[in-house]
Short mmCIF file of C-alpha atoms in Angstrom, two decimals:
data_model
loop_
_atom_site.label_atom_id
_atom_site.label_comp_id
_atom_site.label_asym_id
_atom_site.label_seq_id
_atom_site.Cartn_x
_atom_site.Cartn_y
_atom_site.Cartn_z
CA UNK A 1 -13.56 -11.82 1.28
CA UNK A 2 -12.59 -8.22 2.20
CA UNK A 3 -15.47 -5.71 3.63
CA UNK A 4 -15.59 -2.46 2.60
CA UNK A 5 -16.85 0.76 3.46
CA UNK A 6 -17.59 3.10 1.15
CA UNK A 7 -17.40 6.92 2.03
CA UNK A 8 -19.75 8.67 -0.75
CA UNK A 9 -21.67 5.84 -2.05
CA UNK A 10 -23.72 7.76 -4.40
CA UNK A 11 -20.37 9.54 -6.14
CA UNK A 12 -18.90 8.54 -9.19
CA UNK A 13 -16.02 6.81 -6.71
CA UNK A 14 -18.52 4.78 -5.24
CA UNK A 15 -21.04 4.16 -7.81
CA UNK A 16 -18.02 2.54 -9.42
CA UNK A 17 -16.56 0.52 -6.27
CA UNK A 18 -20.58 -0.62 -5.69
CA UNK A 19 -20.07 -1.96 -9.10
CA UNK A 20 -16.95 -3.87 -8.76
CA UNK A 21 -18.36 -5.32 -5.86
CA UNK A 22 -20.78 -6.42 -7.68
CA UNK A 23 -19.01 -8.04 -10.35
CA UNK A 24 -16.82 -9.85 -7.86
CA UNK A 25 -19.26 -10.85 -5.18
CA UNK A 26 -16.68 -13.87 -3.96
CA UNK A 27 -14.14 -11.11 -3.21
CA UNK A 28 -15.82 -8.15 -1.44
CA UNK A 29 -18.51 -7.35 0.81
CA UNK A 30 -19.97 -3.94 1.60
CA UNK A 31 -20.44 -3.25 5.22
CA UNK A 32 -20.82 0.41 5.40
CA UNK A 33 -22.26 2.87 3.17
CA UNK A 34 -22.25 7.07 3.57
CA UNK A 35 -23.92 9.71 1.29
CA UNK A 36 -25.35 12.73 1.11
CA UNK A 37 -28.75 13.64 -0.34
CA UNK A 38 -29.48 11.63 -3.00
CA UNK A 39 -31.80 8.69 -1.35
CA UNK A 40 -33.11 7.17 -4.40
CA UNK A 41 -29.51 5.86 -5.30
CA UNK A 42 -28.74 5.37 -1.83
CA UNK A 43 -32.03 3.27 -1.04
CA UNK A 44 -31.07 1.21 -4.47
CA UNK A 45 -27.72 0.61 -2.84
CA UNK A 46 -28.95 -0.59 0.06
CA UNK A 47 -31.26 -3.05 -0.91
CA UNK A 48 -28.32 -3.73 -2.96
CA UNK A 49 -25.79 -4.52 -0.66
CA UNK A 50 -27.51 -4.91 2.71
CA UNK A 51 -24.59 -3.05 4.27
CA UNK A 52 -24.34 -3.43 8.17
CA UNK A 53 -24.54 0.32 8.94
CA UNK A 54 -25.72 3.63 6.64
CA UNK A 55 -24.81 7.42 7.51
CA UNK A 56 -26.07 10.45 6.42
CA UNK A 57 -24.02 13.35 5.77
CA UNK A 58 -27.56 15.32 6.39
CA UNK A 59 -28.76 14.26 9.28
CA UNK A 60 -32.23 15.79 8.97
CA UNK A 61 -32.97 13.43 6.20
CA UNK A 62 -32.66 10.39 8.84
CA UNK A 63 -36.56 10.20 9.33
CA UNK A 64 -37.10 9.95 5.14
CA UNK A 65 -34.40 7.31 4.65
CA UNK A 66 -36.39 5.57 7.58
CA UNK A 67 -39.94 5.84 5.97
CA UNK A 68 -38.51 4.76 2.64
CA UNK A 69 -36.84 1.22 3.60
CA UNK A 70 -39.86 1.22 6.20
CA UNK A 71 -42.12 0.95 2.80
CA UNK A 72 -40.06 -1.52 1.04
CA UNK A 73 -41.73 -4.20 3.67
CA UNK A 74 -38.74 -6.39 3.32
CA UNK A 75 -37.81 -9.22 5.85
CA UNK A 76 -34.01 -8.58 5.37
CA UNK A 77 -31.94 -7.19 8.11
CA UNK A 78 -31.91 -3.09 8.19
CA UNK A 79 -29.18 -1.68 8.55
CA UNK A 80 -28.01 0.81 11.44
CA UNK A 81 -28.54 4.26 10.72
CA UNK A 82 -26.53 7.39 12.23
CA UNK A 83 -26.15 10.94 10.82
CA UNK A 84 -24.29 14.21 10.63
CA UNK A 85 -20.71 14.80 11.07
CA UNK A 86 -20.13 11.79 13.71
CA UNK A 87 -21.90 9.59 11.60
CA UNK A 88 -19.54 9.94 8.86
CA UNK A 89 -16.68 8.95 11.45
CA UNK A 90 -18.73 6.20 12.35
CA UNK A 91 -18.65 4.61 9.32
CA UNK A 92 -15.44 5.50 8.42
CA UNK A 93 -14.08 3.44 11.55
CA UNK A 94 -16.79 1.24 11.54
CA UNK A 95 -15.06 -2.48 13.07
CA UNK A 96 -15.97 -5.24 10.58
CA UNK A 97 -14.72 -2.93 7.61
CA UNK A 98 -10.86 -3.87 6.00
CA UNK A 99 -10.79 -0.98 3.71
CA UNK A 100 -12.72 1.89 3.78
CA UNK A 101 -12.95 3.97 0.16
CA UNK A 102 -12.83 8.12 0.25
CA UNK A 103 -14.86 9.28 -2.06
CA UNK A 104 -16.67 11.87 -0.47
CA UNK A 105 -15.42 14.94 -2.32
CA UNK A 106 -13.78 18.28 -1.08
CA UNK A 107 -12.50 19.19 2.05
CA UNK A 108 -15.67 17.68 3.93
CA UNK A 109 -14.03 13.83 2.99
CA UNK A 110 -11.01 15.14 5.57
CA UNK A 111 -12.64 14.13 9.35
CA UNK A 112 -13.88 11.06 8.29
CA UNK A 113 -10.68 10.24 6.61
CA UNK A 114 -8.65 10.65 9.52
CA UNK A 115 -11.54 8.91 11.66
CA UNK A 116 -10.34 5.93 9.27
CA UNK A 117 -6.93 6.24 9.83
CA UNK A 118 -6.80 6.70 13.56
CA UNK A 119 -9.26 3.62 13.62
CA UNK A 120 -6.08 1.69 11.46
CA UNK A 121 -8.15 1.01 8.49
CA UNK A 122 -6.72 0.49 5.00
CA UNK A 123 -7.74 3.06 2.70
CA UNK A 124 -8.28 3.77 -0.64
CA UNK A 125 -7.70 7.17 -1.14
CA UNK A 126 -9.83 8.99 -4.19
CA UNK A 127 -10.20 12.12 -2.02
CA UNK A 128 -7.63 14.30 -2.45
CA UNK A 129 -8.18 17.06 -0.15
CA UNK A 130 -6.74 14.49 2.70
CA UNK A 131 -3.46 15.07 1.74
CA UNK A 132 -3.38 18.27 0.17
CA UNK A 133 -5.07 20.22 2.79
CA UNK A 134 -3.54 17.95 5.88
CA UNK A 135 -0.50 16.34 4.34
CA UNK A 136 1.31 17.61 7.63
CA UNK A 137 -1.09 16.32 10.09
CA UNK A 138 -2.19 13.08 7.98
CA UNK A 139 1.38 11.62 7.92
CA UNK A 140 1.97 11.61 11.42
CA UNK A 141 -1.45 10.12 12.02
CA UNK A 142 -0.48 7.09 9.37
CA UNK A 143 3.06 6.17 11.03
CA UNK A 144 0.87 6.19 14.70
CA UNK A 145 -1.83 3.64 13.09
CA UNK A 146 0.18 1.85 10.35
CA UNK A 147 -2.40 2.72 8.29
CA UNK A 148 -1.81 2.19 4.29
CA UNK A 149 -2.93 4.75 1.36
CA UNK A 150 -3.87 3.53 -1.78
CA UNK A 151 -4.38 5.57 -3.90
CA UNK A 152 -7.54 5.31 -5.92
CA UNK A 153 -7.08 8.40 -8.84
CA UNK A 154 -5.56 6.90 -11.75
CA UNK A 155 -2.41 9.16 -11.68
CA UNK A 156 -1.22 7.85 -8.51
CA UNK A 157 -1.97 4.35 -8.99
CA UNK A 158 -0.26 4.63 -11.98
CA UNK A 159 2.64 5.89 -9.76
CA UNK A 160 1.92 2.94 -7.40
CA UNK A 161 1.59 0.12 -9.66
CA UNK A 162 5.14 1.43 -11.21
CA UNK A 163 6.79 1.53 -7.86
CA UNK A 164 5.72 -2.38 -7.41
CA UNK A 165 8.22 -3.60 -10.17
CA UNK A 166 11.29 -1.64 -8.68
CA UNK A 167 13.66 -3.50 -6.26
CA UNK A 168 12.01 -1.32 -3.52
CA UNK A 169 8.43 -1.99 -3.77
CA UNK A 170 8.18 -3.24 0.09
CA UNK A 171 9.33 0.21 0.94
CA UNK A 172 7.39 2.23 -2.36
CA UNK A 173 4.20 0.33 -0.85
CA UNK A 174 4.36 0.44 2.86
CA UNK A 175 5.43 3.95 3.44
CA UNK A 176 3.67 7.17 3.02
CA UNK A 177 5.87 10.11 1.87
CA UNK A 178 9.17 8.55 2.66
CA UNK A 179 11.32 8.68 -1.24
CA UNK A 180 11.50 5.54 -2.53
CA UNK A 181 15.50 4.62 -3.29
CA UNK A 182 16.28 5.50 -7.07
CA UNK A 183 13.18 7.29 -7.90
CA UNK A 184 14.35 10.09 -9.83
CA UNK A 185 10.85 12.06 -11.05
CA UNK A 186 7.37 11.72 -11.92
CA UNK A 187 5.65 12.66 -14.59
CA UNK A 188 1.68 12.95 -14.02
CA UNK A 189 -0.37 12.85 -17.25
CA UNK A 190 -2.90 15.47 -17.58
CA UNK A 191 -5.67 15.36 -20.49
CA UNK A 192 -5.64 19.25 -20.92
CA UNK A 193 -9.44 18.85 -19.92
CA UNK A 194 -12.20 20.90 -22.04
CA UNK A 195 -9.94 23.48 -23.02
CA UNK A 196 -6.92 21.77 -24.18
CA UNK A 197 -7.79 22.54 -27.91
CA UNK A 198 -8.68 26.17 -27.41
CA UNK A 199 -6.27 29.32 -27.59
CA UNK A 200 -5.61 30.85 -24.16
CA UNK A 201 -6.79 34.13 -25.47
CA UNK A 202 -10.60 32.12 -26.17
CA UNK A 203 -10.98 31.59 -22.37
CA UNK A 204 -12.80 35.27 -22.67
CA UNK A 205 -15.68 33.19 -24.16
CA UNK A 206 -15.79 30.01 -21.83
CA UNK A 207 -18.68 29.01 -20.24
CA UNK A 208 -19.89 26.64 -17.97
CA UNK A 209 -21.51 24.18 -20.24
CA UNK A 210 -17.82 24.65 -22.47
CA UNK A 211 -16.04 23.96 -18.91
CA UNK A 212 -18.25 20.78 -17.63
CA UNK A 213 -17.74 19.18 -20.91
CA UNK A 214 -14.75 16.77 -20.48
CA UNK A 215 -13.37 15.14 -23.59
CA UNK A 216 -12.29 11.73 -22.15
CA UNK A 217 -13.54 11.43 -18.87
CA UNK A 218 -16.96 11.34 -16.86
CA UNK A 219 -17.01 12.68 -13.40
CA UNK A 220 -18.74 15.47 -11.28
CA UNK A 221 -18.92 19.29 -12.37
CA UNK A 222 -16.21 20.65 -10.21
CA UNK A 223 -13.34 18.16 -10.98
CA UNK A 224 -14.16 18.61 -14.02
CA UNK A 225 -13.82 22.40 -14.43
CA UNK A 226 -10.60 21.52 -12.07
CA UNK A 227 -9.61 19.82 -15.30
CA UNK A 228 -9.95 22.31 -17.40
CA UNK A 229 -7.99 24.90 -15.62
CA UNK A 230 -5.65 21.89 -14.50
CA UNK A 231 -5.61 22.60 -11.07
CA UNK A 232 -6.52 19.23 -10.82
CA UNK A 233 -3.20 18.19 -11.84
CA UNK A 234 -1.86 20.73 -9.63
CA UNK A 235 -3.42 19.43 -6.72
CA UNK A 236 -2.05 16.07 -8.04
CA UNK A 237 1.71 17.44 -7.51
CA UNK A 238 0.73 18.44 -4.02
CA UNK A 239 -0.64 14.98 -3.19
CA UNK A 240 2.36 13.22 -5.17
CA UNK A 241 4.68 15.10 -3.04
CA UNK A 242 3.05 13.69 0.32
CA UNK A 243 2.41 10.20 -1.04
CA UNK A 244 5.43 9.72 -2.63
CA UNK A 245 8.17 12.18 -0.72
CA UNK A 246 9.78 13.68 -4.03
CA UNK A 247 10.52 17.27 -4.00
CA UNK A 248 8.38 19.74 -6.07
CA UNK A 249 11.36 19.97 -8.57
CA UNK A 250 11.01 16.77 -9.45
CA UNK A 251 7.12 16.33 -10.21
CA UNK A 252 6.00 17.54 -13.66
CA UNK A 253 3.15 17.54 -15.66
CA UNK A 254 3.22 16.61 -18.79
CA UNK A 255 -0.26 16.76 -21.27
CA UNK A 256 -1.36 13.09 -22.79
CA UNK A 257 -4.51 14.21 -24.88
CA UNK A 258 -5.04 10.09 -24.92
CA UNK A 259 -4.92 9.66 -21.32
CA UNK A 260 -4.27 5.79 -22.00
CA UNK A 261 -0.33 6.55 -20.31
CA UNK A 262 -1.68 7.11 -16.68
CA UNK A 263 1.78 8.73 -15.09
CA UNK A 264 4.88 7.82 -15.46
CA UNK A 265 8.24 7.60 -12.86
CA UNK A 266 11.81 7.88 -14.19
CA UNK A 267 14.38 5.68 -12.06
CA UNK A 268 17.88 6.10 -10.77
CA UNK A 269 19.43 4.54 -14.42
CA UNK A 270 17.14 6.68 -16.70
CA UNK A 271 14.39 3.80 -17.36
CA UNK A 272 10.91 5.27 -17.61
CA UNK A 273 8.04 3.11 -16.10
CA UNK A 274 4.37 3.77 -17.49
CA UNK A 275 1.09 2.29 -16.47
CA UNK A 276 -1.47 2.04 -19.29
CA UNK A 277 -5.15 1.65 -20.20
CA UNK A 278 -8.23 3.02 -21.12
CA UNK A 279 -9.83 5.88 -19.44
CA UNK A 280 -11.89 3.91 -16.72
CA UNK A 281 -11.59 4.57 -13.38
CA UNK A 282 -12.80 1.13 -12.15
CA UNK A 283 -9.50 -0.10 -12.85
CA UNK A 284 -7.44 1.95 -10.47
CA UNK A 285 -10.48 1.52 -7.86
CA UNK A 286 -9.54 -2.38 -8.37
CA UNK A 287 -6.54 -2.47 -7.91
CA UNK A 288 -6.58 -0.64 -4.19
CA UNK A 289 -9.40 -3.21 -3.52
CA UNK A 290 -7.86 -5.91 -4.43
CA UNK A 291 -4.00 -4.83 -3.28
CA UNK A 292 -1.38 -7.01 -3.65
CA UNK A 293 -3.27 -9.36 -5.58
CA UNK A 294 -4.97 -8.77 -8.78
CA UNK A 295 -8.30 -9.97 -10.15
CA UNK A 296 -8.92 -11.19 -13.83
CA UNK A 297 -11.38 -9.43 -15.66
CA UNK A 298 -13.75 -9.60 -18.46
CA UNK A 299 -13.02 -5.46 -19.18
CA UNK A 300 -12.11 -4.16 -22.49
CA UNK A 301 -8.47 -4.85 -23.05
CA UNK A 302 -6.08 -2.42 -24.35
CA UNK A 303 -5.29 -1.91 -27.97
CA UNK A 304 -2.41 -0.18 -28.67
CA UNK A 305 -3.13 -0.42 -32.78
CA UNK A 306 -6.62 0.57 -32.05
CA UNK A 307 -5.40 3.75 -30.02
CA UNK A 308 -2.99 4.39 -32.85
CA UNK A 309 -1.27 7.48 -31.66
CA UNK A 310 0.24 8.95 -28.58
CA UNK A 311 1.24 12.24 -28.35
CA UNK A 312 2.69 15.02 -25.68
CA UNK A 313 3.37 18.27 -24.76
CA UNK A 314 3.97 20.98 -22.14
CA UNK A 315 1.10 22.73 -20.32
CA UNK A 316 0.78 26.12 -21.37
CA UNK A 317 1.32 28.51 -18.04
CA UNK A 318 -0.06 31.50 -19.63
CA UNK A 319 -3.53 29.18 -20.64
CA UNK A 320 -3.30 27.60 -17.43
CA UNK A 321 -2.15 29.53 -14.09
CA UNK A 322 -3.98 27.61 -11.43
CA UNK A 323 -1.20 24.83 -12.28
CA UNK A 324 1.77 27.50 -11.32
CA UNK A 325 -0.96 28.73 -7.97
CA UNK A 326 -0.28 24.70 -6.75
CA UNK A 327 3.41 24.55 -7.18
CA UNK A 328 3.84 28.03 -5.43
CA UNK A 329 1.20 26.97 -2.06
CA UNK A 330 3.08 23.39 -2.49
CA UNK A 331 6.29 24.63 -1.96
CA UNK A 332 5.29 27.36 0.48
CA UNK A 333 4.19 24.59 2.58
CA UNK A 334 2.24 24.60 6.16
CA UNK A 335 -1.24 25.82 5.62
CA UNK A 336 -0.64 27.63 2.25
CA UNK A 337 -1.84 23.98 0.54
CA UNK A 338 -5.10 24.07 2.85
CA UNK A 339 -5.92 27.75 1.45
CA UNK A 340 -5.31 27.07 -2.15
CA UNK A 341 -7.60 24.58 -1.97
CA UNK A 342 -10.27 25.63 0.12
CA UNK A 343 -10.45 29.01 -2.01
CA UNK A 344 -10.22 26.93 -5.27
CA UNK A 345 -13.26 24.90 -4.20
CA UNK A 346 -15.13 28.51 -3.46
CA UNK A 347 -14.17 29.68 -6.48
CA UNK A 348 -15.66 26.85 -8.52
CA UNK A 349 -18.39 27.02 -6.89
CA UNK A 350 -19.05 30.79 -7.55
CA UNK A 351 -17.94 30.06 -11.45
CA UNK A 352 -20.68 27.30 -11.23
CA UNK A 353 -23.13 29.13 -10.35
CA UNK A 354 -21.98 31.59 -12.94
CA UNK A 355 -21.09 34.22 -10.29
CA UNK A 356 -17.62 34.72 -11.68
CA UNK A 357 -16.07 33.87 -15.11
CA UNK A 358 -14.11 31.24 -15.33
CA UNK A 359 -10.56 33.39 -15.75
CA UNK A 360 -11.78 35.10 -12.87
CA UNK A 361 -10.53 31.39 -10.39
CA UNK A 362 -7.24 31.65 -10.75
CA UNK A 363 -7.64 35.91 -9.68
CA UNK A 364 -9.55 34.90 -6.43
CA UNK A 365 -7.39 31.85 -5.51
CA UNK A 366 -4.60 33.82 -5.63
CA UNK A 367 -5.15 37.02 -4.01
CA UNK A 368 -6.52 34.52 -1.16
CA UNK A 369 -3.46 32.85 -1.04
CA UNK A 370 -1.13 36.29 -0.44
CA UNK A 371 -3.60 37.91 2.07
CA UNK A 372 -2.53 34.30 3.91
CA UNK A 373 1.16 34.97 3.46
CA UNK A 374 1.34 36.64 6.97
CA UNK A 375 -0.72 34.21 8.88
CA UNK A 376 0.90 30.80 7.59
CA UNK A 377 1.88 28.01 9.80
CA UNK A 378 4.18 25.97 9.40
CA UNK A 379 3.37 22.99 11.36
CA UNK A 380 -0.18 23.07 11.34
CA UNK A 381 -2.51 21.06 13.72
CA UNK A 382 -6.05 19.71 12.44
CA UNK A 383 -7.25 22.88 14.29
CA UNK A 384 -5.28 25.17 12.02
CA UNK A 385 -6.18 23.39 8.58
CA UNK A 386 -10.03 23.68 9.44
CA UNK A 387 -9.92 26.89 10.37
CA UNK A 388 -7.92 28.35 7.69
CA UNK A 389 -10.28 26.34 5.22
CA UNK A 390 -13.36 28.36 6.63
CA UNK A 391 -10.97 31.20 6.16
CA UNK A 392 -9.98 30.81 2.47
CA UNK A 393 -13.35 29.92 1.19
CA UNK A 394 -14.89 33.02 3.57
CA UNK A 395 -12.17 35.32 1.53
CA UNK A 396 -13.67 34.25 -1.86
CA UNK A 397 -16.72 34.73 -1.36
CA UNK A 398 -16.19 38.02 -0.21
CA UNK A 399 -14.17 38.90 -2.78
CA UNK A 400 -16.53 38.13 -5.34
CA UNK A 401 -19.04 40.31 -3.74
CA UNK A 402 -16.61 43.34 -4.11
CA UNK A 403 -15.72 42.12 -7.46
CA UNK A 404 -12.84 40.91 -9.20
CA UNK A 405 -9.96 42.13 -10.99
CA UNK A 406 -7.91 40.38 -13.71
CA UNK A 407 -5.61 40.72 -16.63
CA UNK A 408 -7.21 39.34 -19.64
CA UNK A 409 -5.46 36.42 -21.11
CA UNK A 410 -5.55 37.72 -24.29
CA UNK A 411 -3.31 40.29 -22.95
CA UNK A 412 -0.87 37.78 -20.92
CA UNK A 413 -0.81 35.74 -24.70
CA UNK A 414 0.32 39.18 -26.79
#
């Protein structure tokens, strides 16, 4: 039985790993939970899974969680509680756990990622901010523990599972941005999220109820407006590049309206390798819990006749600039990756609370991203990435209190 700890139990990352380990109660144990304010869920979870210890990103609601399994008058064991900041490292290290799952979002999953690593826990990685914002400090970090990533998105483990039936999967699994012999190029898969059906010069009129509305998968507001302006795939390059160790020239996006092709790698000889299902992200989550074995299941299985069509085409730069923003901070390297990010998580924000419109993101990231031009570093510590995080996101905001300034799309289309 492996024990797990689960980094954002009340997230759609862990609401699905608490229900695999449900459905496989033989093969995994829950041993630490973390979450931030939603205690109903979390109070469910724990009665749940009776986990060993519980932290609380908000450690003001301590006394509340308290009361609450206080009141449920149970006889079971309670389990530790710790909050705040070192709480979240806590549990992220805690001793009895084998893997530990990221799925706290944003750039606040970082610490308690690397708490995980330096503790030489296995992870599965959904957060992607680890390696995008720190690629440069995380890798060091992983050869010093012998920590392993698996990745938890379904794009990488896509990329992942492919790399197991090449003659190098000892080295494609075991090593963390060193190129895997013969592997030519990815290709990620990208659904075109909400807007993949719309003209670029109709982005005057999107909202946010047109830019939360995904058309194949369910997840949380921002990732999903990251979907429809596809910086979400962008991001995905960034992390591909760390994970993986292929140059930028050599990761591409391709749009899969389906999404039932995951991602794709092209080998040494020309063969393409493809991972495929249906749009679930338990089965990805699986698969890094269960790594290198893997479970049956009673899940739907795939039907190619039943999906009946798979098509593809090139992302549209002119409808989607936030993918070209990535590349560009990607290949600038150092801290550039940590400011893209940070101000791209500011900027959704501000769209989300329908501060700016949503052609105004890609305006704000960028002009964050060139004021940082002067002040990058090149071999950042962790000192450097947090700071120019605070940075970035304190430039957006900023921004959008002066106001912002773009070329309508409509314009860039003509």
């Amino acid at each position: 039985m492996k024990a797990i700890s689960v980094l954002g139990s009340t997230g759609s990352i862990g609401t699905q790993t608490l229900q695999i380990a449900e459905e496989f109660p033989e093969q995994f144990r829950v041993v630490a939970l973390t979450a931030g304010q939603n205690l109903d869920l979390l109070v469910q979870q724990i009665q749940r899974h009776q986990p060993e210890l519980v932290a609380l990103a908000n450690a003001d609601l301590l006394p509340e969680l308290q009361q609450r399994l206080d009141a449920l008058g149970t006889d079971r064991k309670r389990p530790q509680l710790v909050g705040g900041p070192d709480g979240l490292n806590i549990a992220a290290s805690w001793e009895s756990a084998d893997l530990v799952v990221t799925g706290i979002v944003g750039c606040a999953g970082l610490l308690p990622t690397l708490a995980a690593v330096r503790a030489g826990k296995d992870l599965a990685l959904a957060n992607k901010e680890t390696l995008i914002a720190a690629g440069p400090v995380v890798l060091p970090e992983l050869k010093k523990s012998g920590s392993r990533l698996l990745p938890a998105d379904s794009e990488h483990s896509a990329i992942f599972q492919c790399l197991q039936g090449t003659p190098w999967a000892e080295n494609a699994r075991l090593s963390t941005g060193v190129p895997t012999p013969g592997l030519r190029r990815i290709q990620l898969t990208a659904s075109g999220g909400a807007f993949r059906d719309w003209k670029a010069e109709d982005l005057e009129n999107a909202t946010v109820a047109d830019a939360t509305s995904h058309p194949n998968w369910s997840m949380g507001r921002k990732i999903t407006v990251d979907s429809a302006s596809l910086m979400n795939k962008g991001l995905e390059v960034i992390e591909a590049h760390y994970l993986f160790g292929l140059d930028y020239d050599h990761i591409e996006i391709v749009i899969h309206p389906q999404s039932i092709i995951h991602s794709m790698i092209e080998l040494a000889d020309s063969s393409v390798l493809a991972q495929l299902g249906w749009p679930d992200m338990k089965l990805p989550i699986l698969y890094c819990l269960s790594w290198p074995s893997r479970l049956e299941t009673p899940w739907r299985r795939l039907d190619l006749t039943e999906v009946g069509q798979l098509s593809f085409r090139a992302p549209d730069p002119a409808k989607y600039p936030c993918m070209q923003l990535a590349y560009a901070a990607g290949r600038a390297g150092g801290t550039m990756p940590a400011v893209m990010n940070a101000a791209n998580e500011e900027a959704v924000a501000q769209f989300l609370e329908e501060k700016i419109h949503f052609l105004d993101i890609p305006v704000v990231i960028e002009a964050a991203c060139e004021r940082h031009k002067a002040d990058l570093i090149a071999h950042p510590q962790l000192e450097d990435v947090l700071a120019v995080d605070q940075w970035a996101r304190m430039a957006v905001r900023e921004q959008v209190k002066r106001g912002t300034t773009r070329v309508p799309l409509a314009a860039l289309a003509a």
